[in-house]
Amino acid sequence: AQSVTQPDARVTVSEGASLQLRCKYSYSATPYLFWYVQYPRQGLQLLLKYYSGDPVVQGVNSFEAEFSKSNSSFHLQKASVHWSDSAVYFCALSMSNYNVLYFGSGTKLTVEP
Amino acid sequence: EAAVTQSPRNKVAVTGGKVTLSCNQTNNHNNMYWYRQDTGHGLRLIHYSYGAGSTEKGDIPDGYKASRPSQENFSLILELATPSQTSVYFCASGDQAGINQAPLFGEGTRLSVL
């Protein structure tokens, strides 16, 4: 069975600080991995995705994520956060079947001025 | 522009009543999905579809039915709504698994069952 774990329900950082949001997955093969962002009262927007190749993948708005097969992780990073990055971030995985996504429980990011 | 549109955006229903949530996509995607979002659970898959006429059960299908009458439309039906079905529901559309495809999500429907 597959699963996604986001161990931090809430993260608070200061504006301009660096950020890492953690994601661990469980799946017997290499999954497709995604990070989505959800702003208040909105749907989910794709930040970035990964399947193979360079383990560091670039996304929108200067976000990047690093895949580690040995650690079964796909952590999201940003060098310098802005107040507008405050949102809920979801890590998700998909196997090869029809893009069904399995989500973690999400991490609520608050960026303080 | 690719889009997934859900209606209604907000719904208040009574216990035991029938509720239909609608989703329309203009992306020509084969696959569509219904998820519900609850605090602490992330998004959980209720039903999905490979194309017109097909529906498949997801991880939490009990109490829900789905209907895919056309490529563009996918409905979620609560025949006998219960307070435990109070949640935010998201529809998404996507195509065959592949790195160039990632499901697109609608804005969500906020359902309260009283």
GROMACS .gro file of C-alpha atoms in nm:
model
  227
    1ALA     CA    1   0.000   0.000   0.000
    2GLN     CA    2   0.108   0.355  -0.058
    3SER     CA    3   0.105   0.645   0.185
    4VAL     CA    4   0.232   0.997   0.230
    5THR     CA    5   0.332   1.150   0.562
    6GLN     CA    6   0.378   1.516   0.633
    7PRO     CA    7   0.504   1.519   0.991
    8ASP     CA    8   0.461   1.890   1.054
    9ALA     CA    9   0.101   2.008   1.072
   10ARG     CA   10   0.207   2.371   1.120
   11VAL     CA   11   0.526   2.560   1.041
   12THR     CA   12   0.595   2.925   1.120
   13VAL     CA   13   0.889   3.114   0.972
   14SER     CA   14   0.991   3.476   0.945
   15GLU     CA   15   0.976   3.658   0.615
   16GLY     CA   16   1.306   3.625   0.433
   17ALA     CA   17   1.403   3.305   0.612
   18SER     CA   18   1.462   2.975   0.438
   19LEU     CA   19   1.199   2.703   0.443
   20GLN     CA   20   1.181   2.326   0.436
   21LEU     CA   21   0.856   2.134   0.446
   22ARG     CA   22   0.898   1.764   0.498
   23CYS     CA   23   0.735   1.480   0.310
   24LYS     CA   24   0.795   1.108   0.346
   25TYR     CA   25   0.636   0.847   0.128
   26SER     CA   26   0.586   0.476   0.137
   27TYR     CA   27   0.567   0.288  -0.192
   28SER     CA   28   0.748  -0.017  -0.323
   29ALA     CA   29   0.853   0.142  -0.652
   30THR     CA   30   0.944   0.496  -0.751
   31PRO     CA   31   0.625   0.701  -0.747
   32TYR     CA   32   0.528   1.019  -0.924
   33LEU     CA   33   0.557   1.291  -0.659
   34PHE     CA   34   0.386   1.626  -0.639
   35TRP     CA   35   0.363   1.932  -0.422
   36TYR     CA   36   0.044   2.138  -0.431
   37VAL     CA   37  -0.039   2.465  -0.253
   38GLN     CA   38  -0.381   2.571  -0.129
   39TYR     CA   39  -0.458   2.932  -0.051
   40PRO     CA   40  -0.759   3.010   0.171
   41ARG     CA   41  -1.093   2.915   0.016
   42GLN     CA   42  -0.928   2.805  -0.307
   43GLY     CA   43  -0.850   2.483  -0.485
   44LEU     CA   44  -0.512   2.317  -0.508
   45GLN     CA   45  -0.247   2.456  -0.740
   46LEU     CA   46   0.050   2.254  -0.862
   47LEU     CA   47   0.391   2.375  -0.742
   48LEU     CA   48   0.611   2.104  -0.890
   49LYS     CA   49   0.626   1.738  -0.986
   50TYR     CA   50   0.888   1.464  -1.013
   51TYR     CA   51   0.928   1.118  -1.153
   52SER     CA   52   1.283   1.060  -1.264
   53GLY     CA   53   1.604   1.237  -1.352
   54ASP     CA   54   1.769   1.513  -1.153
   55PRO     CA   55   1.654   1.464  -0.793
   56VAL     CA   56   1.624   1.839  -0.744
   57VAL     CA   57   1.324   1.971  -0.929
   58GLN     CA   58   1.236   2.336  -0.976
   59GLY     CA   59   0.883   2.465  -0.944
   60VAL     CA   60   0.687   2.785  -0.959
   61ASN     CA   61   0.756   3.087  -0.741
   62SER     CA   62   1.117   2.976  -0.661
   63PHE     CA   63   1.013   2.657  -0.484
   64GLU     CA   64   1.217   2.344  -0.533
   65ALA     CA   65   1.204   1.992  -0.398
   66GLU     CA   66   1.461   1.720  -0.354
   67PHE     CA   67   1.383   1.355  -0.405
   68SER     CA   68   1.571   1.098  -0.199
   69LYS     CA   69   1.509   0.733  -0.275
   70SER     CA   70   1.720   0.617   0.017
   71ASN     CA   71   1.519   0.827   0.260
   72SER     CA   72   1.183   0.791   0.080
   73SER     CA   73   1.150   1.165   0.101
   74PHE     CA   74   1.049   1.457  -0.117
   75HIS     CA   75   1.108   1.772   0.087
   76LEU     CA   76   0.998   2.113  -0.037
   77GLN     CA   77   1.238   2.405  -0.001
   78LYS     CA   78   1.255   2.776  -0.062
   79ALA     CA   79   1.555   3.000  -0.001
   80SER     CA   80   1.364   3.309   0.110
   81VAL     CA   81   0.994   3.311   0.194
   82HIS     CA   82   0.750   3.596   0.143
   83TRP     CA   83   0.434   3.670   0.343
   84SER     CA   84   0.231   3.566   0.037
   85ASP     CA   85   0.365   3.211   0.072
   86SER     CA   86   0.139   3.160   0.373
   87ALA     CA   87  -0.087   2.871   0.272
   88VAL     CA   88  -0.139   2.498   0.317
   89TYR     CA   89   0.104   2.274   0.131
   90PHE     CA   90   0.024   1.919   0.031
   91CYS     CA   91   0.260   1.647  -0.077
   92ALA     CA   92   0.108   1.374  -0.294
   93LEU     CA   93   0.209   1.063  -0.480
   94SER     CA   94   0.071   0.877  -0.775
   95MET     CA   95   0.145   0.531  -0.897
   96SER     CA   96   0.119   0.442  -1.263
   97ASN     CA   97  -0.256   0.407  -1.264
   98TYR     CA   98  -0.455   0.691  -1.401
   99ASN     CA   99  -0.317   0.979  -1.199
  100VAL     CA  100  -0.500   0.891  -0.879
  101LEU     CA  101  -0.328   1.104  -0.616
  102TYR     CA  102  -0.272   1.004  -0.256
  103PHE     CA  103  -0.219   1.302  -0.029
  104GLY     CA  104  -0.045   1.376   0.294
  105SER     CA  105  -0.237   1.558   0.565
  106GLY     CA  106  -0.088   1.893   0.471
  107THR     CA  107   0.136   2.151   0.638
  108LYS     CA  108   0.001   2.495   0.718
  109LEU     CA  109   0.273   2.754   0.661
  110THR     CA  110   0.257   3.091   0.832
  111VAL     CA  111   0.508   3.356   0.731
  112GLU     CA  112   0.549   3.624   0.995
  113PRO     CA  113   0.658   3.980   0.906
  114GLU     CA  114  -0.746   2.792  -2.051
  115ALA     CA  115  -0.773   2.463  -1.864
  116ALA     CA  116  -1.047   2.470  -1.606
  117VAL     CA  117  -1.242   2.260  -1.360
  118THR     CA  118  -1.566   2.417  -1.243
  119GLN     CA  119  -1.765   2.296  -0.945
  120SER     CA  120  -2.120   2.382  -0.850
  121PRO     CA  121  -2.256   2.480  -0.613
  122ARG     CA  122  -1.969   2.643  -0.425
  123ASN     CA  123  -2.161   2.626  -0.100
  124LYS     CA  124  -2.446   2.399   0.004
  125VAL     CA  125  -2.647   2.348   0.319
  126ALA     CA  126  -2.842   2.024   0.329
  127VAL     CA  127  -3.065   1.847   0.580
  128THR     CA  128  -2.992   1.506   0.722
  129GLY     CA  129  -3.152   1.239   0.507
  130GLY     CA  130  -3.179   1.463   0.205
  131LYS     CA  131  -3.029   1.404  -0.137
  132VAL     CA  132  -2.734   1.616  -0.246
  133THR     CA  133  -2.575   1.634  -0.590
  134LEU     CA  134  -2.240   1.802  -0.643
  135SER     CA  135  -2.148   1.880  -1.002
  136CYS     CA  136  -1.816   1.913  -1.178
  137ASN     CA  137  -1.740   2.024  -1.533
  138GLN     CA  138  -1.402   2.024  -1.706
  139THR     CA  139  -1.302   2.184  -2.033
  140ASN     CA  140  -0.962   2.014  -2.052
  141ASN     CA  141  -1.065   1.712  -2.259
  142HIS     CA  142  -0.921   1.492  -1.985
  143ASN     CA  143  -1.022   1.129  -1.965
  144ASN     CA  144  -0.999   1.100  -1.589
  145MET     CA  145  -1.193   1.278  -1.320
  146TYR     CA  146  -1.182   1.248  -0.943
  147TRP     CA  147  -1.379   1.342  -0.634
  148TYR     CA  148  -1.196   1.407  -0.307
  149ARG     CA  149  -1.306   1.532   0.029
  150GLN     CA  150  -1.089   1.745   0.254
  151ASP     CA  151  -1.104   1.727   0.631
  152THR     CA  152  -0.869   1.875   0.885
  153GLY     CA  153  -0.594   1.631   0.972
  154HIS     CA  154  -0.670   1.401   0.679
  155GLY     CA  155  -0.562   1.594   0.376
  156LEU     CA  156  -0.761   1.496   0.069
  157ARG     CA  157  -0.915   1.150   0.048
  158LEU     CA  158  -1.036   0.989  -0.271
  159ILE     CA  159  -1.407   0.908  -0.290
  160HIS     CA  160  -1.470   0.808  -0.653
  161TYR     CA  161  -1.297   0.845  -0.984
  162SER     CA  162  -1.366   0.783  -1.350
  163TYR     CA  163  -1.166   0.681  -1.657
  164GLY     CA  164  -1.415   0.824  -1.902
  165ALA     CA  165  -1.780   0.866  -1.988
  166GLY     CA  166  -1.991   0.590  -1.840
  167SER     CA  167  -1.726   0.463  -1.598
  168THR     CA  168  -1.698   0.510  -1.223
  169GLU     CA  169  -1.461   0.348  -0.976
  170LYS     CA  170  -1.455   0.341  -0.598
  171GLY     CA  171  -1.180   0.525  -0.420
  172ASP     CA  172  -1.067   0.488  -0.062
  173ILE     CA  173  -1.383   0.617   0.110
  174PRO     CA  174  -1.682   0.546  -0.119
  175ASP     CA  175  -1.940   0.453   0.145
  176GLY     CA  176  -2.241   0.683   0.138
  177TYR     CA  177  -2.149   0.827  -0.202
  178LYS     CA  178  -2.236   0.750  -0.561
  179ALA     CA  179  -2.081   0.895  -0.872
  180SER     CA  180  -2.201   0.952  -1.225
  181ARG     CA  181  -2.003   1.031  -1.541
  182PRO     CA  182  -2.257   1.096  -1.817
  183SER     CA  183  -2.009   1.264  -2.050
  184GLN     CA  184  -1.640   1.341  -2.091
  185GLU     CA  185  -1.694   1.685  -1.940
  186ASN     CA  186  -1.919   1.613  -1.641
  187PHE     CA  187  -1.873   1.412  -1.323
  188SER     CA  188  -2.124   1.426  -1.037
  189LEU     CA  189  -2.104   1.314  -0.677
  190ILE     CA  190  -2.433   1.205  -0.522
  191LEU     CA  191  -2.521   1.174  -0.157
  192GLU     CA  192  -2.851   0.982  -0.154
  193LEU     CA  193  -2.905   1.016   0.221
  194ALA     CA  194  -2.684   1.291   0.354
  195THR     CA  195  -2.548   1.262   0.707
  196PRO     CA  196  -2.370   1.520   0.928
  197SER     CA  197  -2.048   1.317   0.895
  198GLN     CA  198  -2.046   1.414   0.527
  199THR     CA  199  -2.001   1.779   0.618
  200SER     CA  200  -1.676   1.863   0.442
  201VAL     CA  201  -1.513   2.043   0.153
  202TYR     CA  202  -1.532   1.847  -0.171
  203PHE     CA  203  -1.287   1.885  -0.457
  204CYS     CA  204  -1.318   1.768  -0.812
  205ALA     CA  205  -1.014   1.721  -1.032
  206SER     CA  206  -0.943   1.616  -1.387
  207GLY     CA  207  -0.632   1.455  -1.532
  208ASP     CA  208  -0.499   1.234  -1.804
  209GLN     CA  209  -0.298   0.912  -1.819
  210ALA     CA  210  -0.021   0.891  -1.564
  211GLY     CA  211   0.288   1.067  -1.683
  212ILE     CA  212   0.525   1.333  -1.573
  213ASN     CA  213   0.373   1.587  -1.807
  214GLN     CA  214   0.034   1.547  -1.654
  215ALA     CA  215  -0.077   1.657  -1.312
  216PRO     CA  216  -0.441   1.670  -1.208
  217LEU     CA  217  -0.611   2.009  -1.214
  218PHE     CA  218  -0.842   2.094  -0.926
  219GLY     CA  219  -1.161   2.291  -0.896
  220GLU     CA  220  -1.226   2.555  -0.632
  221GLY     CA  221  -1.415   2.321  -0.404
  222THR     CA  222  -1.770   2.285  -0.270
  223ARG     CA  223  -1.830   2.352   0.096
  224LEU     CA  224  -2.110   2.122   0.217
  225SER     CA  225  -2.280   2.144   0.554
  226VAL     CA  226  -2.528   1.874   0.652
  227LEU     CA  227  -2.747   1.979   0.943
   0.00000   0.00000   0.00000
